[in-house]
Structures are given as C-alpha cells and as structure tokens.
PDB file of C-alpha atoms in Angstrom:
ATOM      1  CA  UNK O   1     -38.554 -25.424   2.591  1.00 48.00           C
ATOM      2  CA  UNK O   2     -35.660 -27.313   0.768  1.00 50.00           C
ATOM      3  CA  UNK O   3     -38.741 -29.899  -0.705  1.00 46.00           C
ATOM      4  CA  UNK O   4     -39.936 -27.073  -2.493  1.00 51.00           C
ATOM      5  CA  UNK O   5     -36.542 -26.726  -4.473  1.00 61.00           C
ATOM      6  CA  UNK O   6     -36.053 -30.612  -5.853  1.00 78.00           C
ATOM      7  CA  UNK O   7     -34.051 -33.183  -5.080  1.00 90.00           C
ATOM      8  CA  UNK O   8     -30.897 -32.214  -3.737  1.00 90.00           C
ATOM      9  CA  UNK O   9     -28.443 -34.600  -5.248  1.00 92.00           C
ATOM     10  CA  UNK O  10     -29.814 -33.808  -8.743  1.00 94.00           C
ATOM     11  CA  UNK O  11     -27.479 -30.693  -9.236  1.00 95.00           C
ATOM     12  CA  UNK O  12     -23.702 -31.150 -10.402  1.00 96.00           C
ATOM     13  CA  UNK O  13     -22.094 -30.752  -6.787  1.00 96.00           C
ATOM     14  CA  UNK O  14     -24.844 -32.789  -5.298  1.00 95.00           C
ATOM     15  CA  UNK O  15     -24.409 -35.839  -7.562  1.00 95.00           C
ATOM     16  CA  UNK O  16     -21.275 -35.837  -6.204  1.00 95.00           C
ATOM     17  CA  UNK O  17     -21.495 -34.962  -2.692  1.00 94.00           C
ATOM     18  CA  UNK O  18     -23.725 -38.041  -2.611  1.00 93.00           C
ATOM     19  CA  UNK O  19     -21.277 -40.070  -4.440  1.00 93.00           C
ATOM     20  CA  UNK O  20     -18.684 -39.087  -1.908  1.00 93.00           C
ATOM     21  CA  UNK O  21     -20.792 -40.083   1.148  1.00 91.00           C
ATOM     22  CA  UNK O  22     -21.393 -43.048   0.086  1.00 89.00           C
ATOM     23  CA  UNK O  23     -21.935 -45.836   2.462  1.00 82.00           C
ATOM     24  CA  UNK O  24     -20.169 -48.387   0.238  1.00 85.00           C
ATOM     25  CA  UNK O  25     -17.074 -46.384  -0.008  1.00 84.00           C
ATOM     26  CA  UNK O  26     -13.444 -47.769   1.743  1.00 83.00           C
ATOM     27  CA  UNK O  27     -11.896 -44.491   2.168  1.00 85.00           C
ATOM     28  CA  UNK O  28     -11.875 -40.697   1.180  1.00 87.00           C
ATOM     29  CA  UNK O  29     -12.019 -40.288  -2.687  1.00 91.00           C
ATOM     30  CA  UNK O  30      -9.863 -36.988  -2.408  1.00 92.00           C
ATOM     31  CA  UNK O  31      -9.773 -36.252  -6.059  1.00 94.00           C
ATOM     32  CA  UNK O  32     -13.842 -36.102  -5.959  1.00 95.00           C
ATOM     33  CA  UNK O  33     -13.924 -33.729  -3.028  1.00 94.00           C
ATOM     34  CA  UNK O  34     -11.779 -31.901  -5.354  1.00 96.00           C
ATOM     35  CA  UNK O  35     -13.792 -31.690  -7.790  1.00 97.00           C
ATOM     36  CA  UNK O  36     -16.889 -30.347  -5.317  1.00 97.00           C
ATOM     37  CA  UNK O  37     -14.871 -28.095  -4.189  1.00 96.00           C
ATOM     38  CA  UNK O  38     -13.892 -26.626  -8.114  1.00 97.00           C
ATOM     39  CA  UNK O  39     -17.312 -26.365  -8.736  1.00 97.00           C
ATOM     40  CA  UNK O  40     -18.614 -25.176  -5.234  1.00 97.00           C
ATOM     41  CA  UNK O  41     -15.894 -22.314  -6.200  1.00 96.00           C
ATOM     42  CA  UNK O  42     -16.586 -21.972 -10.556  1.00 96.00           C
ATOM     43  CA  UNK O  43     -20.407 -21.724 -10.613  1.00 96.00           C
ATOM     44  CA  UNK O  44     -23.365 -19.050  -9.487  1.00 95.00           C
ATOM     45  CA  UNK O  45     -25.510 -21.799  -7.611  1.00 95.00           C
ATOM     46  CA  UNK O  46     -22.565 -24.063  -6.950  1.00 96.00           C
ATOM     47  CA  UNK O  47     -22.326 -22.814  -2.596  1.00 95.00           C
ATOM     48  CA  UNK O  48     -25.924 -22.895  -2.280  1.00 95.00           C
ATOM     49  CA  UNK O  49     -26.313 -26.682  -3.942  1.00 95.00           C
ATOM     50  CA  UNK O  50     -23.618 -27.585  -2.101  1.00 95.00           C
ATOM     51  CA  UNK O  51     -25.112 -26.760   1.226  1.00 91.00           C
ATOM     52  CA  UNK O  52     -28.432 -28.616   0.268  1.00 92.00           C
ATOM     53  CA  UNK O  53     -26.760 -31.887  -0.706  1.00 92.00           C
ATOM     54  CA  UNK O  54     -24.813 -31.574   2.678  1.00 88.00           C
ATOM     55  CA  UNK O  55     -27.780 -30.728   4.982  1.00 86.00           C
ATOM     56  CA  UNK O  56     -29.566 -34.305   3.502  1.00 86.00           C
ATOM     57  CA  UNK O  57     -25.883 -36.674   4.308  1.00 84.00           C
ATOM     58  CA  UNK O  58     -25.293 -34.493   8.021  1.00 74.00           C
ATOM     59  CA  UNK O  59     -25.826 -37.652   9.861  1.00 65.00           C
ATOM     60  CA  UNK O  60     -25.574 -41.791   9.362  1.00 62.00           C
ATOM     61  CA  UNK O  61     -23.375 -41.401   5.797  1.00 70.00           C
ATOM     62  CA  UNK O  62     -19.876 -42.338   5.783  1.00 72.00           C
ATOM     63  CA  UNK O  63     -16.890 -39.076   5.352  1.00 80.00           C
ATOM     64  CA  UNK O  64     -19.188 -36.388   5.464  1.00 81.00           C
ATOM     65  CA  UNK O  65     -16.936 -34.746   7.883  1.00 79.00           C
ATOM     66  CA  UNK O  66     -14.106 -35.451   5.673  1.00 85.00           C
ATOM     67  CA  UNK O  67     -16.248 -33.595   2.622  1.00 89.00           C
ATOM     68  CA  UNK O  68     -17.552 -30.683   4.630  1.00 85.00           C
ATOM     69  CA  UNK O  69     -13.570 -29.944   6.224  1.00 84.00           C
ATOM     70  CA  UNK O  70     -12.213 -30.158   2.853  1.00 89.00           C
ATOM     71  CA  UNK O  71     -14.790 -28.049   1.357  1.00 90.00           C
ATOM     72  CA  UNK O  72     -14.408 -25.223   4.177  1.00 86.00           C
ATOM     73  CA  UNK O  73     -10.931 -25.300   3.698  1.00 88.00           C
ATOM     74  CA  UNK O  74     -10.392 -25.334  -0.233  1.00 93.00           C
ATOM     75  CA  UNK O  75     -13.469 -23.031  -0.685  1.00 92.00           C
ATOM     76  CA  UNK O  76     -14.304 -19.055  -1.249  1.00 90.00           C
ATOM     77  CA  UNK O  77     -15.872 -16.642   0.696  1.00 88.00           C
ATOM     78  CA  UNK O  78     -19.296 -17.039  -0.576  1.00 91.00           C
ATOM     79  CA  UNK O  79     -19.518 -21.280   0.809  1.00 90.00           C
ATOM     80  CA  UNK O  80     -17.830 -19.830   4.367  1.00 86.00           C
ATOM     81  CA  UNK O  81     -20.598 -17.209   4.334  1.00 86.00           C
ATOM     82  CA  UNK O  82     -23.288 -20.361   4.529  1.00 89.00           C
ATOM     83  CA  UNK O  83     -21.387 -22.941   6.659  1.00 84.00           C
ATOM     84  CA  UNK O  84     -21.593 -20.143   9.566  1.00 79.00           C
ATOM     85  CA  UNK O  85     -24.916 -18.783   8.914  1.00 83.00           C
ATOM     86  CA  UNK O  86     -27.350 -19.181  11.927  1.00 78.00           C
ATOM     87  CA  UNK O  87     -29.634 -21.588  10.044  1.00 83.00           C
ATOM     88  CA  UNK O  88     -26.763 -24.207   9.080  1.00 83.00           C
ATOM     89  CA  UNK O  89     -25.360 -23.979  12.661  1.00 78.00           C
ATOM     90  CA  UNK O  90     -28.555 -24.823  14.666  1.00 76.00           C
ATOM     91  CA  UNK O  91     -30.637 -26.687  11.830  1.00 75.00           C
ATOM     92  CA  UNK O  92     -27.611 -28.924  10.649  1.00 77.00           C
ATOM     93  CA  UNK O  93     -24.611 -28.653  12.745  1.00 76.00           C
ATOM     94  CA  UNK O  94     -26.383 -29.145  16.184  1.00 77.00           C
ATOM     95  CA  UNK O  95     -27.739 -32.566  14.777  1.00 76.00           C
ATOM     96  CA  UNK O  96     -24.216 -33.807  14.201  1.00 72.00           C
ATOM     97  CA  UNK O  97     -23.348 -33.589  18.072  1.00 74.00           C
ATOM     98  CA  UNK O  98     -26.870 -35.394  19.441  1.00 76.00           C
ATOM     99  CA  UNK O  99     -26.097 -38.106  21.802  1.00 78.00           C
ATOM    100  CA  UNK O 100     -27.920 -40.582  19.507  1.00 76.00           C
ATOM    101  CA  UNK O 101     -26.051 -39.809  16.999  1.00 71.00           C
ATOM    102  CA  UNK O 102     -22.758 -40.977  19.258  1.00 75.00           C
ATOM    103  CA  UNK O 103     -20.221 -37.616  17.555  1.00 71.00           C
ATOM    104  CA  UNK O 104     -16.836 -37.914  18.346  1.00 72.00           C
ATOM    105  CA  UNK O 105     -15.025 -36.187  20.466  1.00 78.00           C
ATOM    106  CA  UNK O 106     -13.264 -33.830  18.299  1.00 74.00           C
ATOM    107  CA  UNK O 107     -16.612 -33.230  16.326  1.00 70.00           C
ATOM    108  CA  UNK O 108     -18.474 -32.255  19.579  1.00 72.00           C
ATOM    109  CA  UNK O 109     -15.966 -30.060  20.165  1.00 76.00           C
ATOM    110  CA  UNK O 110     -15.925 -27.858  17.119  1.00 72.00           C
ATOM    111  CA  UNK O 111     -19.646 -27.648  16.899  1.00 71.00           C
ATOM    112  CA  UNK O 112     -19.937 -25.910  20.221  1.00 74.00           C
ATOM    113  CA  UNK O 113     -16.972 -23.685  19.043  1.00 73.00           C
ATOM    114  CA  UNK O 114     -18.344 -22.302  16.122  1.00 67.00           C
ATOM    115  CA  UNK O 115     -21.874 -22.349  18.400  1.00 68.00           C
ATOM    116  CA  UNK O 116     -20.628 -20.382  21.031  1.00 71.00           C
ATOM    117  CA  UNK O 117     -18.752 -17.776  17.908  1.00 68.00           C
ATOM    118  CA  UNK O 118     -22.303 -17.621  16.303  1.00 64.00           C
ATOM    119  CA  UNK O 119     -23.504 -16.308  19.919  1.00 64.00           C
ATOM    120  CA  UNK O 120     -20.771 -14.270  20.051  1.00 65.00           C
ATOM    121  CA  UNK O 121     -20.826 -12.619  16.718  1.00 63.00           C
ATOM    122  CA  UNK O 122     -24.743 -11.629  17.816  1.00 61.00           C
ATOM    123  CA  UNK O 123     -23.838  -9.909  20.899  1.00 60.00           C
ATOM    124  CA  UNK O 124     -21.635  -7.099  18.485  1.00 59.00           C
ATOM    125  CA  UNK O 125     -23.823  -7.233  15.947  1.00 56.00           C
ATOM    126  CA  UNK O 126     -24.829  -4.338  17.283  1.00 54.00           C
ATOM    127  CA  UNK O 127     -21.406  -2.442  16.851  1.00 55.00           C
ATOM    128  CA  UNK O 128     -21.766  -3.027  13.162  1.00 55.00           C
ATOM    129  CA  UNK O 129     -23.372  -0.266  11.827  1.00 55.00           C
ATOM    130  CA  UNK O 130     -20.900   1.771  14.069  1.00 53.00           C
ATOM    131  CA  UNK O 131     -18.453   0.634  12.931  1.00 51.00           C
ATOM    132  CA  UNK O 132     -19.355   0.769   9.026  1.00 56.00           C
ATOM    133  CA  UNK O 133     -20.851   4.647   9.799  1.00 56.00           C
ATOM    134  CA  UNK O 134     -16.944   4.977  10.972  1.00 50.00           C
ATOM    135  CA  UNK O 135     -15.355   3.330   8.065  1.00 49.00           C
ATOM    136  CA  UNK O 136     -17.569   5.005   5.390  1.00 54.00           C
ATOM    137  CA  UNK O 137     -15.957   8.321   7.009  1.00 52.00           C
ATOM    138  CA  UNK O 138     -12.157   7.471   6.414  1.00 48.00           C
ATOM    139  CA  UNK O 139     -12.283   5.601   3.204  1.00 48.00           C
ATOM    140  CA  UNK O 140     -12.839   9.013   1.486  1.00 48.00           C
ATOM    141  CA  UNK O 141      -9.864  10.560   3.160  1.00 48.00           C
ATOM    142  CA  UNK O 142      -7.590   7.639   2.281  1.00 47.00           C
ATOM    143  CA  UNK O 143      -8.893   7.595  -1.076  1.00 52.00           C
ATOM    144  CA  UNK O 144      -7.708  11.265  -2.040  1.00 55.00           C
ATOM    145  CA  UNK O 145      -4.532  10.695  -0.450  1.00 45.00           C
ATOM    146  CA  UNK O 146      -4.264   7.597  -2.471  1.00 52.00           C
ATOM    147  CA  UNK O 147      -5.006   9.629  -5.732  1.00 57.00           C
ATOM    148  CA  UNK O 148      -2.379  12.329  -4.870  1.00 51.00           C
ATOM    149  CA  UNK O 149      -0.122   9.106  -4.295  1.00 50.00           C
ATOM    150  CA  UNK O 150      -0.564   7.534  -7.207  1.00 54.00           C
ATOM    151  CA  UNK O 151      -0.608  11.054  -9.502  1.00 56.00           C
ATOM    152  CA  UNK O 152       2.863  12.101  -7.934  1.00 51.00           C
ATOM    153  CA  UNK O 153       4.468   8.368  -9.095  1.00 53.00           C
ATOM    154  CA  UNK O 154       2.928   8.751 -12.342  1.00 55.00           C
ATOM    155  CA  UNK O 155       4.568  12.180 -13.330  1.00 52.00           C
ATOM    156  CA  UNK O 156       6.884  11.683 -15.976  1.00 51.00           C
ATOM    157  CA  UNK O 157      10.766  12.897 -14.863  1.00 48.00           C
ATOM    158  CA  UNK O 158      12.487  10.837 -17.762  1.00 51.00           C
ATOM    159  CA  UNK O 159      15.991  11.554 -19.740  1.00 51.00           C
ATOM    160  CA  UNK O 160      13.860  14.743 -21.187  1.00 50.00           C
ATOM    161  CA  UNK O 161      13.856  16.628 -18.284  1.00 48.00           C
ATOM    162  CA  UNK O 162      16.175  19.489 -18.558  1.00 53.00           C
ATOM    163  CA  UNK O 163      18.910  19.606 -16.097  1.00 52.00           C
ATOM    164  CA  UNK O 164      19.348  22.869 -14.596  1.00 49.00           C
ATOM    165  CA  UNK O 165      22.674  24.584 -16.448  1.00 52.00           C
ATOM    166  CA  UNK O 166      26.224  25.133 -14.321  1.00 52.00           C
ATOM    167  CA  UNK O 167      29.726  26.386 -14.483  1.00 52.00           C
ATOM    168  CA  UNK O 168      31.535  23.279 -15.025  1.00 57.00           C
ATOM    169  CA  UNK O 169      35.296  22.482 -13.634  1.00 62.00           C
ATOM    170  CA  UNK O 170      36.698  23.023 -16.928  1.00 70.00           C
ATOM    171  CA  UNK O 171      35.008  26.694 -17.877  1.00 68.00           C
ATOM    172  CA  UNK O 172      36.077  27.245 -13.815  1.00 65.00           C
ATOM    173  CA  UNK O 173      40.029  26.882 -14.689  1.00 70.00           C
ATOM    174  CA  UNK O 174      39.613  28.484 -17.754  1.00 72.00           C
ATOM    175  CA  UNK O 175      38.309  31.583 -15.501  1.00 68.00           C
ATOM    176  CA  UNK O 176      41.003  31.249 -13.430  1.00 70.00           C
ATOM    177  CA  UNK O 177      43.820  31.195 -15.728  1.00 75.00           C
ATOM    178  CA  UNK O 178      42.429  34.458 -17.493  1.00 75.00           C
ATOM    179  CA  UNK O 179      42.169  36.344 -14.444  1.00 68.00           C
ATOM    180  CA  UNK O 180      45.888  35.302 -13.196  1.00 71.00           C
ATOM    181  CA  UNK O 181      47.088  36.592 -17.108  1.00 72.00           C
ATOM    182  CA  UNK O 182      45.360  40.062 -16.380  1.00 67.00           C
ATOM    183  CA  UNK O 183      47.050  40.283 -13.051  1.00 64.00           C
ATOM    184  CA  UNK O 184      50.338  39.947 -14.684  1.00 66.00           C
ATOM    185  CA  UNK O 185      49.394  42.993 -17.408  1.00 64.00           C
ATOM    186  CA  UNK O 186      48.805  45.290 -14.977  1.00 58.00           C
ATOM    187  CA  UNK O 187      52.185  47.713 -13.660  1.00 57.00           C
ATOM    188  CA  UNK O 188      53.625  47.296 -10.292  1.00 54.00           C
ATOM    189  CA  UNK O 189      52.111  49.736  -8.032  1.00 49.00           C
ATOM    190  CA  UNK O 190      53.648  50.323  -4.877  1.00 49.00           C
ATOM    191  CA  UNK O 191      51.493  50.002  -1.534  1.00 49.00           C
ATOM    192  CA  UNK O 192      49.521  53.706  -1.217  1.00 50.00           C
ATOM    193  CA  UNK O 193      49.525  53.618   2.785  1.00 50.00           C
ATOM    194  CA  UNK O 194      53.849  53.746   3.072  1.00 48.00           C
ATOM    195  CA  UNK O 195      54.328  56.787   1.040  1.00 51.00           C
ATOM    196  CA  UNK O 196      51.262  58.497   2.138  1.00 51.00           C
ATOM    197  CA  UNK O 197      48.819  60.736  -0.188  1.00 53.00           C
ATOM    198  CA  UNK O 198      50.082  62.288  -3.718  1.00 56.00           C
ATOM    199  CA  UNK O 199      51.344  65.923  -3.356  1.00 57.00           C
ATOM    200  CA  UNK O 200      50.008  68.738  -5.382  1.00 58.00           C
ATOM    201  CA  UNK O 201      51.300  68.658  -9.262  1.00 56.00           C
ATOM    202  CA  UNK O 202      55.154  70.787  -9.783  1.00 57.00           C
ATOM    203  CA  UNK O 203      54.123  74.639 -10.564  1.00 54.00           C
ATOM    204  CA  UNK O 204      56.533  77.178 -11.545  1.00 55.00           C
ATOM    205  CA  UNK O 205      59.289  77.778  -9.537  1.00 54.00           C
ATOM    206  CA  UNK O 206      58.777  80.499  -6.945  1.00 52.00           C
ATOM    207  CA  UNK O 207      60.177  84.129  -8.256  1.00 54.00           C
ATOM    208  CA  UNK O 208      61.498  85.207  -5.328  1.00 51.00           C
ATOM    209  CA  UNK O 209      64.680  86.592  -5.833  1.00 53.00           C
ATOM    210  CA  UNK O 210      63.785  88.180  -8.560  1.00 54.00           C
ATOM    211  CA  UNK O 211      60.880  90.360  -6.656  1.00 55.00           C
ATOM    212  CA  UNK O 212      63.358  91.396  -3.478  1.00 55.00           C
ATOM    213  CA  UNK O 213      65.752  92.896  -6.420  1.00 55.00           C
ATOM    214  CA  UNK O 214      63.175  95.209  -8.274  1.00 55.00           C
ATOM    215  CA  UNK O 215      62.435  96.540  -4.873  1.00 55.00           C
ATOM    216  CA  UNK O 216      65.844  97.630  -3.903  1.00 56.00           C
ATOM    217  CA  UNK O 217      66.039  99.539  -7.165  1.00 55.00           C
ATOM    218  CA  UNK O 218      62.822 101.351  -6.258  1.00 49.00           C
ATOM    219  CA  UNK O 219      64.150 102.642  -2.727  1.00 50.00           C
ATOM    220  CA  UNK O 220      67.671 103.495  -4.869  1.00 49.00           C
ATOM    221  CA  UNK O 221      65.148 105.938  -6.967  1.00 50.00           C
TER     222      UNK O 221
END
C-alpha cells in the first residue's frame, strides 16, 4: 500500500534518510542522522515518513543499520511505537536476516530478539484489558489522596499566624517575687496542732464567795 502514498524519499526525513544510505558514502555522516532524528522527533508526519523511507533502503544500501540504531536510540515514543509494530517486524525486519541477504551476526541476532518479544508481547495481550480494568480502579483513589496532599501543603501557616499566648519567664518571677512579699506581711502564727484548740472567751469571774456568805446570814435570821 506504501505506492499509493508517493515516493518515499520525497518528504523532509526521507530526502535525507536516502542521502544517508547512500551507496557512495565513506562512513557514517553522524550530524545528518542527527538531523533525521530532530525531525523524526519535531514534526506530526515526521515517525511515519521516517519508517517509509527506511522500509525502501532495509536491504543492499550502505549504514542503514547505523541510521535505524541511531534513530531508535535518539528518538520518542511515537518512532519506538512503529519500529516494534508487527508489520515492521515481519514485513521489514525479517528481510534484513535472509540468508541471501548474508546479515551479520550481531544483526541476526537482534532481529530474532525483538521477533521472539513481538511473540511474546501477543501471548499477554490478553492480560491487557485486565490489567487497565485494574488500573482505571486505583488511579481514582490515588488521585483524591493526591488532592488532599497537595491542599494540606498549600495551606498558608506564614509569620501571620497567631501564636498561641503564654506566661513568659519574666511575668513568672515577677509572680514569684509578689507572692514571697505577701508571705512576709502576714503575722507569725504559731503551729495550731502544739497548743491544741482555742478555749472559750474570759467571762466574769465566778461569784462564789460572795453567794456562800448571803447564805450564812439567812440561817443567822
């Protein structure tokens, strides 16, 4: 379907993915995969071009390894996202490692990594949905707790809070000193317990001499 869409190498990043893999070239022009990579990363179309230009210079064009490692490793989320889709892995990738096409070593290698990952990743797929149904669930919690987090560090407890009122030292010896000067007003009372309780009040004195005489001059009558 990519012959429906144009030539590849007439976009931006494919004029110079091509320039990159060029045959004539006598080593890696590292400043121009650079450059792919900037605008694989700054434009809309720039992953998808990319990965056209790439699937025409997979095999028999000089440091297209070079251009697709740099670009995997100096690239966002969105160019990662095609590199390991199914279609680049078996349509592009698996032609890299044909025996005609004599792949190194270390190329083989990776391809049936990221092969066997791809087969992998399809056996959870399943899981997935679990697994999201499960993580819809606790972002709600965490999110509330966040909000309570982040209202209790934005109260405001500045310099205008008031401070709750004290005695300090200074009113505390002041206390002190009054109360010893009141102590030293009042008389010297002796201890109640060694002279045991007050007596009655001093009454009259008692009359009784007086009464035995008026009754001897009665009986003398």
């Amino acid at each position: 379907m990519d012959f429906l869409l144009g030539n590849p190498f007439s976009s931006p990043v494919g004029q110079r993915i091509e320039k990159a893999t060029d045959g004539s070239l006598q080593s890696e022009d590292w400043a121009l995969n650079m450059e792919i990579c900037d605008i694989i990363n700054e434009t809309e179309e720039g992953p998808k071009d990319a990965l056209r230009a790439v699937k025409k210079r997979i095999v028999g064009n000089k440091n297209f390894h070079e251009v697709l490692e740099t670009c995997v490793k100096n690239c966002g989320h969105r160019f990662h996202v095609l590199v390991a889709s199914q279609d680049f892995v078996e349509s592009v990738l698996v032609r890299t490692i044909l025996p005609k096409n004599n792949p190194p070593t270390i190329v083989h290698d990776k391809v049936l990594n990221l092969i066997q990952l791809r087969s992998e990743l399809e056996m959870v797929s399943g899981n997935v949905r679990v697994m999201s149904e499960m993580l819809t669930e606790l972002v709600p919690t965490q999110a509330c707790l966040m909000e309570d987090i982040e209202q209790w560090l934005s109260t405001d407890v500045g310099n205008d809070a008031e401070e709750p009122k004290g005695v300090t030292s200074e009113e505390f010896d002041k206390f002190l000193e009054e109360r010893a000067k009141a102590a030293d007003r009042l008389p010297n009372l002796s201890s109640p317990s060694a002279e045991g309780p007050p007596g009655p009040p001093p009454g009259p004195a008692p009359r009784k001499k007086t009464q035995e005489k008026d009754d001897d001059m009665l009986f003398a009558l």
